[in-house]
CSV table of C-alpha atoms in Angstrom, one decimal:
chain,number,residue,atom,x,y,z
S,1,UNK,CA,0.0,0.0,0.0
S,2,UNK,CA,2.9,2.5,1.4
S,3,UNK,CA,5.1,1.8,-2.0
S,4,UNK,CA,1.6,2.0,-4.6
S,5,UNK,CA,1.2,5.8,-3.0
S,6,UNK,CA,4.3,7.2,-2.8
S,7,UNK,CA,5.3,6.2,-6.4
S,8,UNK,CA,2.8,8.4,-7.8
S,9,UNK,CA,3.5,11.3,-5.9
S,10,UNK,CA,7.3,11.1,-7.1
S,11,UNK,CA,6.3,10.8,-10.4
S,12,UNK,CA,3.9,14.1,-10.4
S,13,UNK,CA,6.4,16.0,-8.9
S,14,UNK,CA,9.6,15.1,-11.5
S,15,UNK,CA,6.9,16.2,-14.3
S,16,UNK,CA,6.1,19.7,-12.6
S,17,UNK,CA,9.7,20.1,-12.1
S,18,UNK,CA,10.1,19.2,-15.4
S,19,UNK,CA,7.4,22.0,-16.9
S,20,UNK,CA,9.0,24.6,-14.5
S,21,UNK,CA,12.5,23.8,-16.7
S,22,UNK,CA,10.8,23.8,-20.0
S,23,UNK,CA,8.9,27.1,-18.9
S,24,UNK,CA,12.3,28.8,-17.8
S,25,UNK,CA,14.0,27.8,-21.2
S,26,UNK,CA,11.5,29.1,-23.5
S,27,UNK,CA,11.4,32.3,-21.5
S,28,UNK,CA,15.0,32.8,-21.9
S,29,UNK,CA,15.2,31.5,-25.9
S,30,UNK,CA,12.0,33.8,-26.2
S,31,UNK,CA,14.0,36.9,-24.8
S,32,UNK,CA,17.5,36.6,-26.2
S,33,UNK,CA,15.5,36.1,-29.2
S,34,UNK,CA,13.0,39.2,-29.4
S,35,UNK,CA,15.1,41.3,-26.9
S,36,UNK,CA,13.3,44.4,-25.2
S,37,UNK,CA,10.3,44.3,-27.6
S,38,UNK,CA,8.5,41.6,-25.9
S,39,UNK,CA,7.1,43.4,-22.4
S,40,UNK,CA,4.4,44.3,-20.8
S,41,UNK,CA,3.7,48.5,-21.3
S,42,UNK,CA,3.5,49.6,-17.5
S,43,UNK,CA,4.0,53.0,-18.4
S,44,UNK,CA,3.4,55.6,-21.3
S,45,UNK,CA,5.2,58.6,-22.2
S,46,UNK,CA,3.8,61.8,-20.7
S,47,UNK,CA,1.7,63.7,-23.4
S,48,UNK,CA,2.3,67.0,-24.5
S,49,UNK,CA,1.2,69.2,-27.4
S,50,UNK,CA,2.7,67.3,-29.9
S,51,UNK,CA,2.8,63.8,-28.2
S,52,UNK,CA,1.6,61.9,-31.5
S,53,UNK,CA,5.0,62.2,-32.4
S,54,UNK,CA,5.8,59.7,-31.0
S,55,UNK,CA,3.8,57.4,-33.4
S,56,UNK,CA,5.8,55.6,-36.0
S,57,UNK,CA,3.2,53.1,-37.0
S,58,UNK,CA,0.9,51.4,-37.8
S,59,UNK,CA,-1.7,53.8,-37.5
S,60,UNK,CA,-4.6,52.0,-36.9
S,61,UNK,CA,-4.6,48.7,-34.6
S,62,UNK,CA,-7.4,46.3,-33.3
S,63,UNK,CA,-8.5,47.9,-30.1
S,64,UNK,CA,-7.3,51.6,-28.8
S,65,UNK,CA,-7.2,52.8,-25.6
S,66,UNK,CA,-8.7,56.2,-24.0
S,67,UNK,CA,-7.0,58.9,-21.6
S,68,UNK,CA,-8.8,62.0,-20.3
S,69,UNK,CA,-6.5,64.7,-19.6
S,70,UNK,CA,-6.5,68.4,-18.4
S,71,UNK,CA,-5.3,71.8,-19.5
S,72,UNK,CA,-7.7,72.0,-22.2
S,73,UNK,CA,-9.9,68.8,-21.3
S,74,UNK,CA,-9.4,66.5,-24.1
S,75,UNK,CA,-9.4,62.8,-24.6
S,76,UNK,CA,-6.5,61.5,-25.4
S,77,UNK,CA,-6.3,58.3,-28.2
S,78,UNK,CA,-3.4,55.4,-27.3
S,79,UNK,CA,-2.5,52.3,-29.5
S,80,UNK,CA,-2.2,49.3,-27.9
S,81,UNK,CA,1.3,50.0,-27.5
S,82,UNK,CA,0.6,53.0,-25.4
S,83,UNK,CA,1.6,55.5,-28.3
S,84,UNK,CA,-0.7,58.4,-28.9
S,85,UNK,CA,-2.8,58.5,-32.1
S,86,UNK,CA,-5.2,61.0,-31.7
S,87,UNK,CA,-5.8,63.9,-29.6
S,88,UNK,CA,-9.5,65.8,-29.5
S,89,UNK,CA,-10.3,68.2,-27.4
S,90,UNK,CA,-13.6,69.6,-25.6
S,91,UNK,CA,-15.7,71.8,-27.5
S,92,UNK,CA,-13.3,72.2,-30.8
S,93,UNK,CA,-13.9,70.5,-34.1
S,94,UNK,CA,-9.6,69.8,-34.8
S,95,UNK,CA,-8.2,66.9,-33.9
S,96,UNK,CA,-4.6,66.1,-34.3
S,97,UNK,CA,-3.7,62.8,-36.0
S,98,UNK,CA,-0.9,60.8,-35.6
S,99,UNK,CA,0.3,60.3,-39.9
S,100,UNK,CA,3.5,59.5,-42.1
S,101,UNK,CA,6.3,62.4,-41.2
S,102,UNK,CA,6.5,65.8,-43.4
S,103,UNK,CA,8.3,68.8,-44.1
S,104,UNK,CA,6.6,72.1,-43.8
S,105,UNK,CA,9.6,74.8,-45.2
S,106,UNK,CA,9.4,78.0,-42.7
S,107,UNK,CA,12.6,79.6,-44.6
S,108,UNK,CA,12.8,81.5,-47.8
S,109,UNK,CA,16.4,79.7,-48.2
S,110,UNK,CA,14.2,75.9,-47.0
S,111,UNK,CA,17.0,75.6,-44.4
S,112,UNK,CA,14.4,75.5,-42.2
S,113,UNK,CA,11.7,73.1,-41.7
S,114,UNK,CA,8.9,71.8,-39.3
S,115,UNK,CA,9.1,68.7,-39.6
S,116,UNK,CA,6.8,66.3,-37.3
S,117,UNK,CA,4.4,63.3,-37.7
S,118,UNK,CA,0.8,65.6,-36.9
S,119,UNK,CA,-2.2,65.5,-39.1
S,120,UNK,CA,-4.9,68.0,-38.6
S,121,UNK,CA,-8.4,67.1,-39.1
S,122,UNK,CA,-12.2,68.3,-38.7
S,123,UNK,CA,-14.6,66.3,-36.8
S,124,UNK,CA,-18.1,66.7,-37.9
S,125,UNK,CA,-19.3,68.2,-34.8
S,126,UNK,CA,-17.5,69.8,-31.5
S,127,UNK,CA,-15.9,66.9,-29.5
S,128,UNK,CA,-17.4,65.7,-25.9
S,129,UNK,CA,-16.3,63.9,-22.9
S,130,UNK,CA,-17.6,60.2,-23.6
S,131,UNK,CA,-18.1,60.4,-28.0
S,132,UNK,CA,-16.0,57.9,-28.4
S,133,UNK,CA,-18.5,55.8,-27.5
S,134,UNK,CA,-20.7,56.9,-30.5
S,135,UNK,CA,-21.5,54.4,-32.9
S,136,UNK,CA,-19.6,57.2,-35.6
S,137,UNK,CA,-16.6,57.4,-34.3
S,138,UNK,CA,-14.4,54.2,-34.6
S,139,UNK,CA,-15.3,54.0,-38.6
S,140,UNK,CA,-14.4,57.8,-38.5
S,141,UNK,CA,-11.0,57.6,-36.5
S,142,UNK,CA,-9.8,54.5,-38.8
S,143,UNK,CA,-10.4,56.8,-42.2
S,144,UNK,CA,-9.1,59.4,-40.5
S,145,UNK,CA,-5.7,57.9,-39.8
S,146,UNK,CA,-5.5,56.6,-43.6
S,147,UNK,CA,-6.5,59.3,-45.5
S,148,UNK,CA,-3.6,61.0,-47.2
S,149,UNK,CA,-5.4,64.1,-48.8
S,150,UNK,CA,-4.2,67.8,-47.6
S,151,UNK,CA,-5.4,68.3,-44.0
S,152,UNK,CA,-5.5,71.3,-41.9
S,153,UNK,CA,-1.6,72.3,-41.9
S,154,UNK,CA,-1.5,71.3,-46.0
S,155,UNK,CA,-4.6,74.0,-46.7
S,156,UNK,CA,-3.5,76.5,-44.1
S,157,UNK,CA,0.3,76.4,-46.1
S,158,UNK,CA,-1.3,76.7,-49.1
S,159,UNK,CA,-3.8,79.7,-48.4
S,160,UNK,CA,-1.3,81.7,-46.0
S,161,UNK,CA,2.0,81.1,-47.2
S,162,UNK,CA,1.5,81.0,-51.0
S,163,UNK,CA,0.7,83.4,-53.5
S,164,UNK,CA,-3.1,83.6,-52.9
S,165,UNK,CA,-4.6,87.2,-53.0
S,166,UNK,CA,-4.3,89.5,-50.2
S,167,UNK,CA,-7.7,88.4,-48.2
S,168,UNK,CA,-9.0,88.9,-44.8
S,169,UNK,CA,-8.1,86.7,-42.1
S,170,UNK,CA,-11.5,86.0,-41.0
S,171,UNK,CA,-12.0,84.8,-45.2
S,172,UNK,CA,-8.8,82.8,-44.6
S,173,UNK,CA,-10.3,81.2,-41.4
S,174,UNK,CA,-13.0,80.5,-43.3
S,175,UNK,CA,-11.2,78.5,-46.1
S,176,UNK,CA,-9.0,76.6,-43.6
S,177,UNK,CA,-11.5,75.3,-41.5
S,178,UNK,CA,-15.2,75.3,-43.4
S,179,UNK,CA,-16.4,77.8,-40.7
S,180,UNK,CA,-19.4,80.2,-42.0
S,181,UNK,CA,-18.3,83.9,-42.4
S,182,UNK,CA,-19.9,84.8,-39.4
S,183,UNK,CA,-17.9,82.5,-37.4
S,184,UNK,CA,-14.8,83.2,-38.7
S,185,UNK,CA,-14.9,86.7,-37.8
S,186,UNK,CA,-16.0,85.8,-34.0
S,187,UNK,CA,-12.7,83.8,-33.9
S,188,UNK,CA,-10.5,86.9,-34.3
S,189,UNK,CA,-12.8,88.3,-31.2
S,190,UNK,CA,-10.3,87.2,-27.9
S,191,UNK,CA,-13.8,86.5,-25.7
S,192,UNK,CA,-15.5,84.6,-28.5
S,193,UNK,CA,-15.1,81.4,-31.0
S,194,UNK,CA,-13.0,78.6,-30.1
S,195,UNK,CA,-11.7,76.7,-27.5
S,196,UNK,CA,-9.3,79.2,-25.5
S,197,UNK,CA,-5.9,77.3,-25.1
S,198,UNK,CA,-3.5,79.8,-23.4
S,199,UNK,CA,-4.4,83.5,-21.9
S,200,UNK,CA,-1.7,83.4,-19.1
S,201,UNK,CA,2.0,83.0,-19.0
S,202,UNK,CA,2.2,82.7,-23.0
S,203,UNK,CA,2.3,78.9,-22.7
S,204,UNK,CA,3.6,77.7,-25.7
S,205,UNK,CA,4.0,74.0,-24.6
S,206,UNK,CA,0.5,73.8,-24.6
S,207,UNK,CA,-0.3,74.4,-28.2
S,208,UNK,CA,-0.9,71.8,-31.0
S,209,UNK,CA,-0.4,72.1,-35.1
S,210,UNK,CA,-3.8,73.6,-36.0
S,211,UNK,CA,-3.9,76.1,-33.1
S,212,UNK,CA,-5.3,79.7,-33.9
S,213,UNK,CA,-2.6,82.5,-32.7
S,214,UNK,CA,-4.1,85.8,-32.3
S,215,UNK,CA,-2.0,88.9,-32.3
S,216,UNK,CA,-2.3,92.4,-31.3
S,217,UNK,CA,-0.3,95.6,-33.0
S,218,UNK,CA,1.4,96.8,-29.4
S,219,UNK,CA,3.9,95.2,-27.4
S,220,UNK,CA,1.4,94.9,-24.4
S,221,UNK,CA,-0.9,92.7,-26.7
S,222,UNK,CA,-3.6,95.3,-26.2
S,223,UNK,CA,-5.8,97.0,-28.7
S,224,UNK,CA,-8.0,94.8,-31.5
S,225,UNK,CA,-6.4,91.8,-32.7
S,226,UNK,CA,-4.7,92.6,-36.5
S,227,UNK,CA,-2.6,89.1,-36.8
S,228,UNK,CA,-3.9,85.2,-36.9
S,229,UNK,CA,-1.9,82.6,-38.0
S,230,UNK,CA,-2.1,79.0,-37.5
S,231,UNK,CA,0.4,77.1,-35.5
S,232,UNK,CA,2.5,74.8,-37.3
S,233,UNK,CA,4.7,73.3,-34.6
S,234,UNK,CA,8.7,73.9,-33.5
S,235,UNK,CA,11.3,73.9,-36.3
S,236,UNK,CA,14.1,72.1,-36.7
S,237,UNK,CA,15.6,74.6,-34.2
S,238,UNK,CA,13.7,74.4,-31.8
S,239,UNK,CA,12.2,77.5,-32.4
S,240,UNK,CA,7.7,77.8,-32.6
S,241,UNK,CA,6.6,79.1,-36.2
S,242,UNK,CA,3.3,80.6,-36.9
S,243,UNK,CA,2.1,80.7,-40.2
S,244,UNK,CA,1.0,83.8,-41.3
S,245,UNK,CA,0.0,84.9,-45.1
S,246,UNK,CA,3.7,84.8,-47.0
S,247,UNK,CA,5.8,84.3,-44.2
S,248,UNK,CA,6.2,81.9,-40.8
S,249,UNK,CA,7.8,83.7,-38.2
S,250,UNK,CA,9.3,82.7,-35.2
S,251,UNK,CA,7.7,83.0,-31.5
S,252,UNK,CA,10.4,83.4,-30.0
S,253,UNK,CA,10.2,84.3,-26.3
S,254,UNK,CA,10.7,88.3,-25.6
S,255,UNK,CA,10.6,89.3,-29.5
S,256,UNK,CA,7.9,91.8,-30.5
S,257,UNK,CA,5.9,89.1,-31.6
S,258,UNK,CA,5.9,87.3,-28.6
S,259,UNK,CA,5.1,90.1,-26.6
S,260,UNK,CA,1.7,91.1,-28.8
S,261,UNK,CA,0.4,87.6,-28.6
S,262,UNK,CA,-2.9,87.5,-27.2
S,263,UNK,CA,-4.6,84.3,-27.3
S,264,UNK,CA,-4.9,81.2,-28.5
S,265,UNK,CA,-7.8,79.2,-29.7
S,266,UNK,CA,-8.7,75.5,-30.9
S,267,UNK,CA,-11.5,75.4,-33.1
């Protein structure tokens, strides 16, 4: 009886010794193998105002994953890698879009480009707290990330920085972003039209490509706005470019442009 028992038990525990030494070999093959790629995202990189670039593809994955942030309030869009895809924000129609990498020349001489991975896009209504949920939006987010015709940044180069006749900025608003004529001109009002990203402190780091920079003449940024441009992002410098009709200056902190700034708005 003692020997029929006991043989048994040796024998189930020499195969679950053996399945714990299998287990720990094809662990080890499968990480000298595959190296640091195979692991388990525990943390994502902190978004900022141009966090999609840190996309590099595939756009467009099986499941996504959704982060509500602050500072505007905006729902942030996450691969299943972590990486960002998407960003929409409360109350504006823009959403930035992660997308293949592009060169926007800011220079006369091209020595100086924007360069970035962000896609700017309309939605076809204002953006909420929860809309991902809609039954709209998943087919809408998947063409978004695949379409390839000129976006928000491609229009706005076209209409401000090429030879287009000398138009209002409100008519240029209007072009950009499909806006009626009446809302285009309560943009360039600093209390109306648009999602208000930075009143305060100048805070560039909070901008995104698409942003609306309003300017006033003085170097108090007082008196009735007389500049918009449309934020394209930092050069290859480092520097922030707005693009304004036949040029894209630098903001560059303390210049006189810098110092007439006077809002900016998401729309």
């Amino acid at each position: 009886m003692r020997k029929s028992w006991i043989s048994p038990r040796k024998k189930w525990v020499r195969n679950l010794c053996i399945a714990i030494w299998l287990s720990v070999v094809v662990l080890s093959v499968v990480t000298i193998h595959l190296g640091p790629g195979v692991r388990t995202v525990t943390s994502v990189p902190p978004v900022n105002a141009l966090a999609v670039r840190i996309m590099g593809g595939p756009y467009r994955v099986a499941e996504y994953r959704y982060e509500r942030l602050s500072r505007p309030a905006r729902t942030v869009v996450r691969s299943d890698t972590g990486a960002v895809v998407a960003t929409f924000t409360d109350g504006a129609r823009s959403v930035v879009l992660a997308g293949p990498a592009r060169d926007f020349p800011v220079s006369r001489s091209g020595s100086s480009v924007v360069r970035g991975e962000a896609w700017v896009r309309l939605l076809p209504q204002p953006w909420k707290e929860g809309a991902e949920g809609g039954k709209w939006f998943r087919a809408w987010l998947d063409a978004a990330l695949a379409d390839r015709s000129p976006d928000v940044l491609a229009t706005a180069r076209r209409h401000w920085a090429g030879d287009a006749p000398k138009i209002s900025d409100s008519r240029l608003i209007k072009l950009v972003y499909g806006l009626s004529r009446k809302i285009s001109v309560a943009v360039i009002k600093s209390d109306t039209g648009g999602v208000v990203i930075s009143t305060e402190a100048r805070e560039q780091s909070l901008l995104q490509p698409g942003d609306l920079l309003l300017f006033a003449p003085d170097a108090k940024g007082s008196g009735p706005i007389d500049r918009v441009g449309v934020y394209l992002g930092r050069d290859t410098g480092g520097r922030h470019r707005v693009l304004f009709r036949g040029s894209a200056p630098a903001v560059a902190q303390g210049g006189r442009l810098f110092q007439g700034f006077r809002v900016a708005k998401r729309i």
